[in-house]
Coordinates of C-alpha atoms and ligand atoms in Angstrom, one line a residue:
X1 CA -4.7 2.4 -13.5
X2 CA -7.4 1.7 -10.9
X3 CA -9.8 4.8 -10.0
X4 CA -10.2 5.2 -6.5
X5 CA -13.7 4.9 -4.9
X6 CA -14.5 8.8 -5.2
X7 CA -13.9 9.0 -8.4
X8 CA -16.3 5.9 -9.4
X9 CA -19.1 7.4 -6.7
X10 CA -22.7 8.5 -8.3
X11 CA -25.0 10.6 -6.2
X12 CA -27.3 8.1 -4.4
X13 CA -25.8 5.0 -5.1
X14 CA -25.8 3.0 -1.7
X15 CA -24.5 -0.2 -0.3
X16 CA -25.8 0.2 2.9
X17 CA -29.3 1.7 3.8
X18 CA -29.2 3.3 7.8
X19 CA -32.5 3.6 9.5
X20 CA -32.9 7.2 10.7
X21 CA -31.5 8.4 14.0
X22 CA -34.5 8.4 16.8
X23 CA -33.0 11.4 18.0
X24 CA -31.2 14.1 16.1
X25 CA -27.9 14.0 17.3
X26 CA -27.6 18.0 16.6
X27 CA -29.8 18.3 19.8
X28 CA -27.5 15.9 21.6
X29 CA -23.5 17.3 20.7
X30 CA -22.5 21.2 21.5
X31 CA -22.4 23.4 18.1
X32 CA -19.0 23.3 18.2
X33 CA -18.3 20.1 17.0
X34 CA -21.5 19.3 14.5
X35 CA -20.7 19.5 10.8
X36 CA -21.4 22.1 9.0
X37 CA -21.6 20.5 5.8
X38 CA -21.6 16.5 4.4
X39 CA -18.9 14.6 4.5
X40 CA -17.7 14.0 1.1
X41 CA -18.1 10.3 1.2
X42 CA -17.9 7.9 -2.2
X43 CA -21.4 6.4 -3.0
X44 CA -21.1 3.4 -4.5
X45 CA -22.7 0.2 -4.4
X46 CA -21.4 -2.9 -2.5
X47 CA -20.3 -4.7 -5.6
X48 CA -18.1 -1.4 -6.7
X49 CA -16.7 -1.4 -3.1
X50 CA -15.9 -5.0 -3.3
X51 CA -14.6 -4.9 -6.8
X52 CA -12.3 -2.2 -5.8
X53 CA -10.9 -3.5 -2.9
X54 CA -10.2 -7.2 -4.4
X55 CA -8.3 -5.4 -7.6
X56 CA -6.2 -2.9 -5.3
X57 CA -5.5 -6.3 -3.2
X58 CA -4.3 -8.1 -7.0
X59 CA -2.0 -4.8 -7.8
X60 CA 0.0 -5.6 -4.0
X61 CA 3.3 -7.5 -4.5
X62 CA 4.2 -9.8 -1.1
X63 CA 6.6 -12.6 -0.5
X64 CA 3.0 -14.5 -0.8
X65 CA 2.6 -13.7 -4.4
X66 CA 6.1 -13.2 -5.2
X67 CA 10.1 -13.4 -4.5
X68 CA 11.1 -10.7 -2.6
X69 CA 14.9 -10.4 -3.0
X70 CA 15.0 -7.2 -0.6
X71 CA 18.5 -7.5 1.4
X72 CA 19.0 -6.1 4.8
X73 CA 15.2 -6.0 4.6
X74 CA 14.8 -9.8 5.5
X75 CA 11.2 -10.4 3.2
X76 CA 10.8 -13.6 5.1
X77 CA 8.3 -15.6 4.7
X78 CA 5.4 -15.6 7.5
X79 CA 3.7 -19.3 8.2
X80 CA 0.4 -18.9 8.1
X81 CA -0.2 -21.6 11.7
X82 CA 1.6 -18.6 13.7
X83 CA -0.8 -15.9 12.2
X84 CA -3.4 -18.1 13.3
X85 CA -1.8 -18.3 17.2
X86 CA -1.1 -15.0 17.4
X87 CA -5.2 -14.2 16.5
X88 CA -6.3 -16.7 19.0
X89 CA -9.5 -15.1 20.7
X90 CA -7.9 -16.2 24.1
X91 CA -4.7 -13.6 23.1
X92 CA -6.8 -10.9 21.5
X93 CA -9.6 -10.1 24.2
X94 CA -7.2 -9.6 26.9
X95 CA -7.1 -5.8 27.4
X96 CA -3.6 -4.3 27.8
X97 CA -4.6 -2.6 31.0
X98 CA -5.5 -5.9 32.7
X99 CA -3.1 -6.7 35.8
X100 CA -0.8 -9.4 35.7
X101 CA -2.3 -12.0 37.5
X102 CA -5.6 -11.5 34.8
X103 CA -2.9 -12.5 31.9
X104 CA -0.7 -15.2 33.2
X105 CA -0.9 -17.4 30.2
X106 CA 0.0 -14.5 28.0
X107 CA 2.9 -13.5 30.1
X108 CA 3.8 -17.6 30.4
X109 CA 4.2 -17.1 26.6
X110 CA 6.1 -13.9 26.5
X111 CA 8.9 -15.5 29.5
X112 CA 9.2 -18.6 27.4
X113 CA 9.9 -16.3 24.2
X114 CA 12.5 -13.9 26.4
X115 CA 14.4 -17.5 27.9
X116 CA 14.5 -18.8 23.9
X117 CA 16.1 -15.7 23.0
X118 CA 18.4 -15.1 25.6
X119 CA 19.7 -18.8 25.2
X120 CA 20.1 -17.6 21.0
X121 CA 22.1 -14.7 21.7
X122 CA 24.1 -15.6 25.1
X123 CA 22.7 -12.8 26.4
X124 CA 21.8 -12.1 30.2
X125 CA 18.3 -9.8 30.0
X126 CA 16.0 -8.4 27.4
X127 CA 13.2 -5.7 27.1
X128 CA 10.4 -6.8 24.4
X129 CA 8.9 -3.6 24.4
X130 CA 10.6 -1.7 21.5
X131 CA 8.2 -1.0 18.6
X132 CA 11.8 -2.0 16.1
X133 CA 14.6 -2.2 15.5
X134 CA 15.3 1.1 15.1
X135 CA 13.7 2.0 18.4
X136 CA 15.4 -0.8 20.0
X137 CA 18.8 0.9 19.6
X138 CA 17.3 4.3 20.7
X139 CA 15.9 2.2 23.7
X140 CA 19.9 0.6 23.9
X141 CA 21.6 3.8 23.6
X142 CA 19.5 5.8 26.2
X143 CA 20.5 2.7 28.2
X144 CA 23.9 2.8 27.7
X145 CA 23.6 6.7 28.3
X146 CA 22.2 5.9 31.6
X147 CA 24.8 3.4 32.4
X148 CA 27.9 5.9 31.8
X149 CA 26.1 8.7 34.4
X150 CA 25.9 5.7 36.7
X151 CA 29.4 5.4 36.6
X152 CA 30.1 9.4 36.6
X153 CA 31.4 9.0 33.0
X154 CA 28.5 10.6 31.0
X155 CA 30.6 14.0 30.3
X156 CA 33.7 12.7 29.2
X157 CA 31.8 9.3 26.8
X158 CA 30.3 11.1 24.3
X159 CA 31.7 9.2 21.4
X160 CA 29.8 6.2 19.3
X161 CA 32.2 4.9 16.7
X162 CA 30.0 3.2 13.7
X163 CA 31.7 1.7 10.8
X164 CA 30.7 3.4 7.6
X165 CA 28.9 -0.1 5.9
X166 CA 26.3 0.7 9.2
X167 CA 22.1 0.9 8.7
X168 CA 21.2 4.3 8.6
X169 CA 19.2 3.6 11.9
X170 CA 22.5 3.4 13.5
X171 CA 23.7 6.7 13.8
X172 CA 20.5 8.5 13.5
X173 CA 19.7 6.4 16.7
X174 CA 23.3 7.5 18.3
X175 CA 22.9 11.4 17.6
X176 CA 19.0 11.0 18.9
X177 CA 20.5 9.2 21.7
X178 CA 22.7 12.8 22.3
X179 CA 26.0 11.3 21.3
X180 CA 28.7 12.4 18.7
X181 CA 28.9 9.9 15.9
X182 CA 32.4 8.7 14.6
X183 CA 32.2 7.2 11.3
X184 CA 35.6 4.4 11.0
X185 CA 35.7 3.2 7.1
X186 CA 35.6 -0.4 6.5
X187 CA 38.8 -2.1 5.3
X188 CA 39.9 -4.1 1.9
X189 CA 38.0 -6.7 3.1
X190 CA 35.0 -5.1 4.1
X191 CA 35.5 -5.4 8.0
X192 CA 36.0 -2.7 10.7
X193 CA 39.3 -1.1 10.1
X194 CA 41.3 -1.9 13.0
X195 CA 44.1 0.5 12.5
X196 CA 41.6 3.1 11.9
X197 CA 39.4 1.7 15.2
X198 CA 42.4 2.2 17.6
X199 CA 42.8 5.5 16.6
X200 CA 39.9 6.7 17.8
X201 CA 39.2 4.6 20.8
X202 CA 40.1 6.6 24.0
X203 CA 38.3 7.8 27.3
X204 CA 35.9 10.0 25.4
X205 CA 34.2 6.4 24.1
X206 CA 31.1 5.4 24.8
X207 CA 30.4 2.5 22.5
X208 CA 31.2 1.0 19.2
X209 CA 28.3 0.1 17.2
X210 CA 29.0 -2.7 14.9
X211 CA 26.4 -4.8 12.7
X212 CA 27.2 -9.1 12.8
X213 CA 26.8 -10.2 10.4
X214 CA 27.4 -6.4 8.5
X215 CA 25.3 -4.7 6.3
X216 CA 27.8 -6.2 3.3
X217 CA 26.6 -9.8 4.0
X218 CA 30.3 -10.6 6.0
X219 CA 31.0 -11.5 9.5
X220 CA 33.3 -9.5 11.4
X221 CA 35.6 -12.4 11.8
X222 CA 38.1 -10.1 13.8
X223 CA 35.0 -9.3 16.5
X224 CA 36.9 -10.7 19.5
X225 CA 39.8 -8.3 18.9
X226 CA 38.1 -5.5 18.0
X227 CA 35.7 -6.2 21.6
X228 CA 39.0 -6.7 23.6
X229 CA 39.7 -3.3 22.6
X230 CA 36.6 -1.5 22.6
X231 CA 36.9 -3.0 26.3
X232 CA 40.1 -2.0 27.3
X233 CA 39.0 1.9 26.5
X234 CA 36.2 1.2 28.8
X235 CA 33.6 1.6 26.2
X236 CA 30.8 -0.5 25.5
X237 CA 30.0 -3.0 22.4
X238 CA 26.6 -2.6 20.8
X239 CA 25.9 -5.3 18.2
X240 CA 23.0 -4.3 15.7
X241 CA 21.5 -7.8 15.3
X242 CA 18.9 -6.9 12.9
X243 CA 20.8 -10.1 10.8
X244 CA 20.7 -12.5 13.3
X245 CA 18.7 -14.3 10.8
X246 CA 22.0 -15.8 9.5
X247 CA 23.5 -16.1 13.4
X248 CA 20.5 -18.4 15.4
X249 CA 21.5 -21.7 16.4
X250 CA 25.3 -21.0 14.9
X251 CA 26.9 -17.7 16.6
X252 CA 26.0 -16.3 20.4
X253 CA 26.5 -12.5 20.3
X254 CA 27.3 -13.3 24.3
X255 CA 30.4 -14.9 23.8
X256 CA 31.8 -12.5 20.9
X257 CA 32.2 -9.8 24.0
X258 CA 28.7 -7.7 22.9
X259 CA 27.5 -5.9 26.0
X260 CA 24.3 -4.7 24.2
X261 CA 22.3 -6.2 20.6
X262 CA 19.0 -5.4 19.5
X263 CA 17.1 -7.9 17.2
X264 CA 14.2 -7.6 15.1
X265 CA 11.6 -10.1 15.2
X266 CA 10.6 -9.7 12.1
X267 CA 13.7 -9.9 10.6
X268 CA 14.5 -13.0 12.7
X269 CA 11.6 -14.6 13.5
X270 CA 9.2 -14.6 11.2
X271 CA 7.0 -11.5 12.3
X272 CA 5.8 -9.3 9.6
X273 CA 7.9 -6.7 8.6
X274 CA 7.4 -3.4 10.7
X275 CA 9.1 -0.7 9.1
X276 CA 9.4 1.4 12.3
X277 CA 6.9 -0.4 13.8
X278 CA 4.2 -1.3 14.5
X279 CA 6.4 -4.7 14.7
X280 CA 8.2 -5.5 17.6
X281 CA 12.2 -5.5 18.6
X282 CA 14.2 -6.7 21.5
X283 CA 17.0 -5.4 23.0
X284 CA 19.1 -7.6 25.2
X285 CA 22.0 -7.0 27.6
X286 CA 24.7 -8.4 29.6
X287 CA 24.2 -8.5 33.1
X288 CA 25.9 -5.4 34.0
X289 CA 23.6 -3.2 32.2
X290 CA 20.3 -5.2 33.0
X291 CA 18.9 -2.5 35.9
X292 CA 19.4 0.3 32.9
X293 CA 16.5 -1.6 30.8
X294 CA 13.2 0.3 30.2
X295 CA 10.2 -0.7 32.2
X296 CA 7.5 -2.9 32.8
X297 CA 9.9 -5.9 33.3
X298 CA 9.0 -9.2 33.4
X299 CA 9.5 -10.8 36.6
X300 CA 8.7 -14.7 38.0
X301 CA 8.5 -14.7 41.6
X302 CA 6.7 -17.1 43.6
X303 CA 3.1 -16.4 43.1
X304 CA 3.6 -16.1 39.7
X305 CA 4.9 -13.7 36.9
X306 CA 4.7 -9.8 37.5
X307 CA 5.0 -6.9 35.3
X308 CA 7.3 -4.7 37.2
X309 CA 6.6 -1.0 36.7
X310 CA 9.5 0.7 38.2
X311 CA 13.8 0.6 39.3
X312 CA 15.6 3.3 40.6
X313 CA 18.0 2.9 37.6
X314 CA 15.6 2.0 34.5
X315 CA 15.4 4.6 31.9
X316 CA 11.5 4.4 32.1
X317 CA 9.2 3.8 29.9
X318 CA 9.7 4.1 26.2
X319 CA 6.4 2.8 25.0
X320 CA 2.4 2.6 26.2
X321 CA 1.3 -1.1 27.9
X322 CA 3.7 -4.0 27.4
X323 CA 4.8 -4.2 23.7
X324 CA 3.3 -5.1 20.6
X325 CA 1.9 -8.7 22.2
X326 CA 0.6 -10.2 19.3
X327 CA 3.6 -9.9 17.1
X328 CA 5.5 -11.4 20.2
X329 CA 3.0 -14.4 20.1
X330 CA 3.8 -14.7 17.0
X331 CA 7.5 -14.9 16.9
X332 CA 7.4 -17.1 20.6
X333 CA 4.7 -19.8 18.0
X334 CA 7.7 -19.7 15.2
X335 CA 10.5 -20.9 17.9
X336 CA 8.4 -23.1 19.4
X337 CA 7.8 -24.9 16.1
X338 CA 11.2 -25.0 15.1
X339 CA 13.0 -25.6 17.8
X340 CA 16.8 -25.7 19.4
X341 CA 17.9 -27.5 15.7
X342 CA 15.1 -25.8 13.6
X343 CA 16.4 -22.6 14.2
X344 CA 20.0 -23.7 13.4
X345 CA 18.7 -25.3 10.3
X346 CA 16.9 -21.9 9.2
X347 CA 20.2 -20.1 9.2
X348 CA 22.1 -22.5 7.6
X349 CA 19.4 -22.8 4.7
X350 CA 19.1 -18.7 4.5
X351 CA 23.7 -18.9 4.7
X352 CA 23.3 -21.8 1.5
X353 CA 20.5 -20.2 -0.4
X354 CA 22.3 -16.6 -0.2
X355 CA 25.2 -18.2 -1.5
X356 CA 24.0 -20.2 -4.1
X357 CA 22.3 -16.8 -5.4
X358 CA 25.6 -15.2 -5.2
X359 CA 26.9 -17.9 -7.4
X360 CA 23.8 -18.1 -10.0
X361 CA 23.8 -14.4 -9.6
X362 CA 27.9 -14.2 -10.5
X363 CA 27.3 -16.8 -13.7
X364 CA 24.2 -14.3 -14.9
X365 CA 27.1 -11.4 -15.3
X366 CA 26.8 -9.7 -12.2
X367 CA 29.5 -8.3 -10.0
X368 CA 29.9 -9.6 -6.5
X369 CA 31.5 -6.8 -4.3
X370 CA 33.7 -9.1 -2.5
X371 CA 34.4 -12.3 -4.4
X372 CA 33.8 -15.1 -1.3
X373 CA 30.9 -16.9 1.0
X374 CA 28.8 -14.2 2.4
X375 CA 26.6 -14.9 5.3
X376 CA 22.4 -14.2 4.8
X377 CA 23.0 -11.7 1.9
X378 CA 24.8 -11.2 -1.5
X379 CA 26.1 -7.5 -2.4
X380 CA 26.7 -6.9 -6.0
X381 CA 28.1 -3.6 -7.7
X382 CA 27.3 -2.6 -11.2
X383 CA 29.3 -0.8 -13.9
X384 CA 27.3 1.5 -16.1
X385 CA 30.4 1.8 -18.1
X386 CA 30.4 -1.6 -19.4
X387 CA 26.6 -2.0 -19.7
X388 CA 25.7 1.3 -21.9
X389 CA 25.0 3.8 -19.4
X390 CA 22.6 0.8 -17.7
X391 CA 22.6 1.6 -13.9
X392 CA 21.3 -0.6 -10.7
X393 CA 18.3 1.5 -11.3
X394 CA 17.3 0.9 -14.4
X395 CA 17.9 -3.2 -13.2
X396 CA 15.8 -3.3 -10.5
X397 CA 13.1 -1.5 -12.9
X398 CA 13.1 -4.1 -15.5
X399 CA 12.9 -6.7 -13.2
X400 CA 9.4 -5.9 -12.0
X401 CA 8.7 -6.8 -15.6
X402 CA 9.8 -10.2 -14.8
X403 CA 7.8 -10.5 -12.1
X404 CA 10.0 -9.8 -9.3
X405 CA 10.1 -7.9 -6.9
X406 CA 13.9 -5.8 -6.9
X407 CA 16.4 -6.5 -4.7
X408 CA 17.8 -3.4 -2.7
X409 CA 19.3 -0.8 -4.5
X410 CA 22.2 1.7 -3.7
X411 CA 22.5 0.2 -0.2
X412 CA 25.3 -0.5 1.5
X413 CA 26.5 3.5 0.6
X414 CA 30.3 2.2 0.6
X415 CA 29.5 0.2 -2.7
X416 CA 29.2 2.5 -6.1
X417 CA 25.7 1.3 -7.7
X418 CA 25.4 -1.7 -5.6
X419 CA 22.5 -4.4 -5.7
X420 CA 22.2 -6.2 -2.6
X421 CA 20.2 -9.9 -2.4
X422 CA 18.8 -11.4 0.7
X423 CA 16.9 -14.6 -0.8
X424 CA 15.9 -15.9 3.0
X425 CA 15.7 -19.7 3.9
X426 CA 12.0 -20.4 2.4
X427 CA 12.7 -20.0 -1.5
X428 CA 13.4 -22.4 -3.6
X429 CA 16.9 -23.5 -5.8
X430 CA 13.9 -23.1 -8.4
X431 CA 13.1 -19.8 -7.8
X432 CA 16.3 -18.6 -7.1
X433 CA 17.4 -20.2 -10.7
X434 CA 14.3 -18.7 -12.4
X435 CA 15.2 -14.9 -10.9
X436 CA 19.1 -15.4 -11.9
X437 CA 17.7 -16.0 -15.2
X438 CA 15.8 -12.7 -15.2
X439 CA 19.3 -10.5 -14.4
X440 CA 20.9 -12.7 -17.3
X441 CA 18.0 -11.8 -19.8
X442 CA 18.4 -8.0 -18.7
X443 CA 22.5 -8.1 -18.3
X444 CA 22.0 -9.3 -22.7
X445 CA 19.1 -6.6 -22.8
X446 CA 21.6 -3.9 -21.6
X447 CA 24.4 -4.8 -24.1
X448 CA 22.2 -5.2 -27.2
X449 CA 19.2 -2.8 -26.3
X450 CA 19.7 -1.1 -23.7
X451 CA 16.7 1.5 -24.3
X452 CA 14.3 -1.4 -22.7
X453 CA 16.4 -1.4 -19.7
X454 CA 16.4 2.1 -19.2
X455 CA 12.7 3.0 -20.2
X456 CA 11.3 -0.3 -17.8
X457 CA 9.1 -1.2 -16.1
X458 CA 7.2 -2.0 -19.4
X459 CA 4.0 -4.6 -17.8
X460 CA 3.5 -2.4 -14.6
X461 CA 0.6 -0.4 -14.2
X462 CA 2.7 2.8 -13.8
X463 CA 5.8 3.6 -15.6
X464 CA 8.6 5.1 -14.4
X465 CA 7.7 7.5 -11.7
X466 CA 9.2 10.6 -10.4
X467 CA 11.1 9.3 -7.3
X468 CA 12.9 12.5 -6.2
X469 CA 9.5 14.7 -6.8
X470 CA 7.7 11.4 -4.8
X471 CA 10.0 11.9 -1.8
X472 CA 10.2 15.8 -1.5
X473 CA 6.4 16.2 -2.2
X474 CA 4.7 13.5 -1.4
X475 CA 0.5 13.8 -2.7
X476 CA -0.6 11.1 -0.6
X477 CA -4.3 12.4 -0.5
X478 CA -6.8 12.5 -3.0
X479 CA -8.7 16.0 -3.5
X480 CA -11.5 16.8 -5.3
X481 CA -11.6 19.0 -8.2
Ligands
PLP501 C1 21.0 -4.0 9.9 C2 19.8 -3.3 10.3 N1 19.8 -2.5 11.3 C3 18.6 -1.9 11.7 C4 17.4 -2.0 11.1 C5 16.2 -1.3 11.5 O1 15.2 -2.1 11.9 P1 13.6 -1.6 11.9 O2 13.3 -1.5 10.4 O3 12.9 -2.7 12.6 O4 13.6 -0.3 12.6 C6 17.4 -2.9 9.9 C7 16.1 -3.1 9.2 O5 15.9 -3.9 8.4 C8 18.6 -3.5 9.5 O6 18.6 -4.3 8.5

């Protein structure tokens, strides 16, 4: 286990020598905010610091060091080229406070970005500002809010109908949004009950949110009757396309009826992965609903592009400046590179390689949920009946002995002890052979011994840790004694 700097320091040991102060900054600052004692700082010398920091670095796991199976996370891999755009001095020294005529490169870039992804999804208009995906449906529900007072209908539409396979961030963004949540379960087939849809579509509506393709790696292959519906109650179609990722260059949300998607860049394009930000989302709209769209918006008029601050309709702001630009540089330098038949390609190769890891994953002794091609992502269930009391768990845990890291666990909620695989377009048949091999070796493991499985990870620096005790009290501070 590595000590942290603190508990290495030695009294006096320096890495850095200061020359004294001229003037004693005590005479300079009010009492009230001088120090009354030291900080307690770590003294250690520069080849501790460095040592420290370079080990810590070799404990991280990353899609750069290793396969990162994480479905519905999207662990895609980030080309180093649009790192390097995105750091460009050019980008980086503009101030976010400088007017638009000062940035017109910058906002050149960001128009050319919002045109590629509005031709993608078929959609009319977009907001970049969103921090992610998450915040992107908050952004698209306040819209959508906005929208139904517009209309007069914002007492009676206070319904958003989310099918039960649905990202958490769905209905937590619906009830922060003000709106009841309906939760429809998901049929046989793992697609929106229709039966069950119709029954609670009515005037009190607002919007069905459903996820293309959804959260169990399926397309919603009845999506054009289910928006024909949603449409004839008057409500509105929000498509979560956090998976677009399988969707680019094949499928335009537009034209399946969606009046309102999100995506994730990072998911998507190539951005690193924000978590809740700070990464970057989009949500996009049909043309009805474009004056309900937070501001700044992006404007081109004749003497050149303008950041527009305000419309009587707009929900406002819902972040500072103009977005998280250099993630957006980023993902506009990916699409560039790859263009109209790149992007296509990436879906198809993320569609083939998740399906071939279904396949390798199926032969290794694993469970598929539903037994047919998936889109980006593979959901599995396992049976700790047949497996010695072996649970998903205790899986994902040996497989970080193996070098790996573990898929997603427990996720979808519909699917009892359920591994879910996203492999992405960049890996290898190799590597995806290599891993499938790994589940086989643990699947034998869990039949003959299954004590290994259960007490793993063996090779990790830290065993098996407290989880529950990790998430209700979190020490995420080091004290002193
Ligand atoms: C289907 C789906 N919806 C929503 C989200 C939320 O996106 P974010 O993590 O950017 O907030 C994710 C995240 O991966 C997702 O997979």
């Amino acid at each position: 286990m590595l000590s942290t700097l603190f508990e290495q320091s030695k009294k006096g040991r320096r890495a850095v020598n200061f020359p004294k102060a001229k003037t004693e900054p005590s005479k300079k600052l009010p009492a009230k905010f001088l120090r009354t004692e030291a900080p307690r700082l770590p003294e250690v010398s520069e080849l501790d610091a460095v040592r420290h920091f370079t080990k810590a670095s070799q404990l991280n796991y990353s899609v750069d060091t290793h396969f990162y199976p994480l479905g519905s996370c999207t662990m895609k891999y980030n080309p180093k080229a649009h790192f390097w755009a995105a750091l460009h001095p050019k980008f980086t020294t503009a101030h976010p406070l400088l007017p638009a005529w000062a940035v017109q490169g910058t906002l050149r870039l960001l128009k050319e970005l919002e045109t590629s992804v509005l031709e993608i999804t078929g959609m009319d208009a977009m907001t970049m500002a969103p921090a992610a995906g998450a915040h992107a449906e908050l952004t698209g529900i306040l819209a959508a809010a906005a929208y139904f007072k517009d209309k007069g209908e914002a007492q009676k539409r206070k319904k958003i109908i989310i099918p039960d396979s649905a990202h958490g961030t769905n209905p937590a963004s619906a009830a922060l949004g003000g709106f009841e949540v309906v939760t429809i379960k998901s049929d046989e087939r793992g697609r929106i009950n229709i039966e069950e849809l119709k029954s609670h579509l009515d005037d009190s509506t607002a919007m069905l949110m459903v996820t293309i393709p959804n959260t169990l790696g399926l397309f919603e292959d009845d999506i054009l009757e289910v928006s024909r519906l949603v449409h004839e109650a008057g409500a509105l179609i929000y498509m979560d396309g956090a998976n677009m990722n399988a969707l680019a260059g094949i499928v335009k949300p537009g034209d399946l009826g969606v009046d309102m998607m999100h995506i994730n860049f990072h998911k998507t394009f190539s951005t690193p992965h924000g978590g809740g930000g700070p990464g970057a989302g989009a949500l996009l709209v049909k043309k009805n609903l474009e004056d309900f769209l937070p501001v700044p918006r992006l404007a081109q008029r004749k003497d050149g592009l303008h950041l527009i601050e305000s419309h009587p309709k707009s929900i406002g702001r819902i972040r500072s400046f103009n977005g998280n630009i250099a993630i957006l540089i980023w993902a506009a330098s990916y699409l560039a590179s790859l263009g109209e038949e790149g992007i296509r390609k990436v879906s198809r190769q993320a569609i083939l390689n998740a399906n071939y890891l279904r396949v390798l994953l199926k032969e290794a002794g694993l469970a598929p949920f539903k037994d047919e091609p998936c889109m980006h992502e593979a959901v599995f269930n396992v049976d700790p009946k047949e497996l010695n009391g072996v649970k998903t768990l205790d899986i994902a845990k040996r497989l970080l002995d193996f070098g790996f890291y573990a898929p997603t666990i427990y996720f979808p909620l519909i699917v009892h002890e359920a591994i879910m695989a996203e492999p992405t377009e960049t890996e290898s048949p190799e590597t995806l052979e290599e891993f499938a091999r790994a589940v086989k070796t643990i699947l034998e493991e869990a039949r003959s011994n299954p004590e290994t499985v259960k007490s793993a990870p063996h090779n990790l620096p830290v065993r098996r840790l407290n989880e529950v005790e990790a998430a209700r009290n979190p020490v995420i501070r080091w004290t002193p004694n």
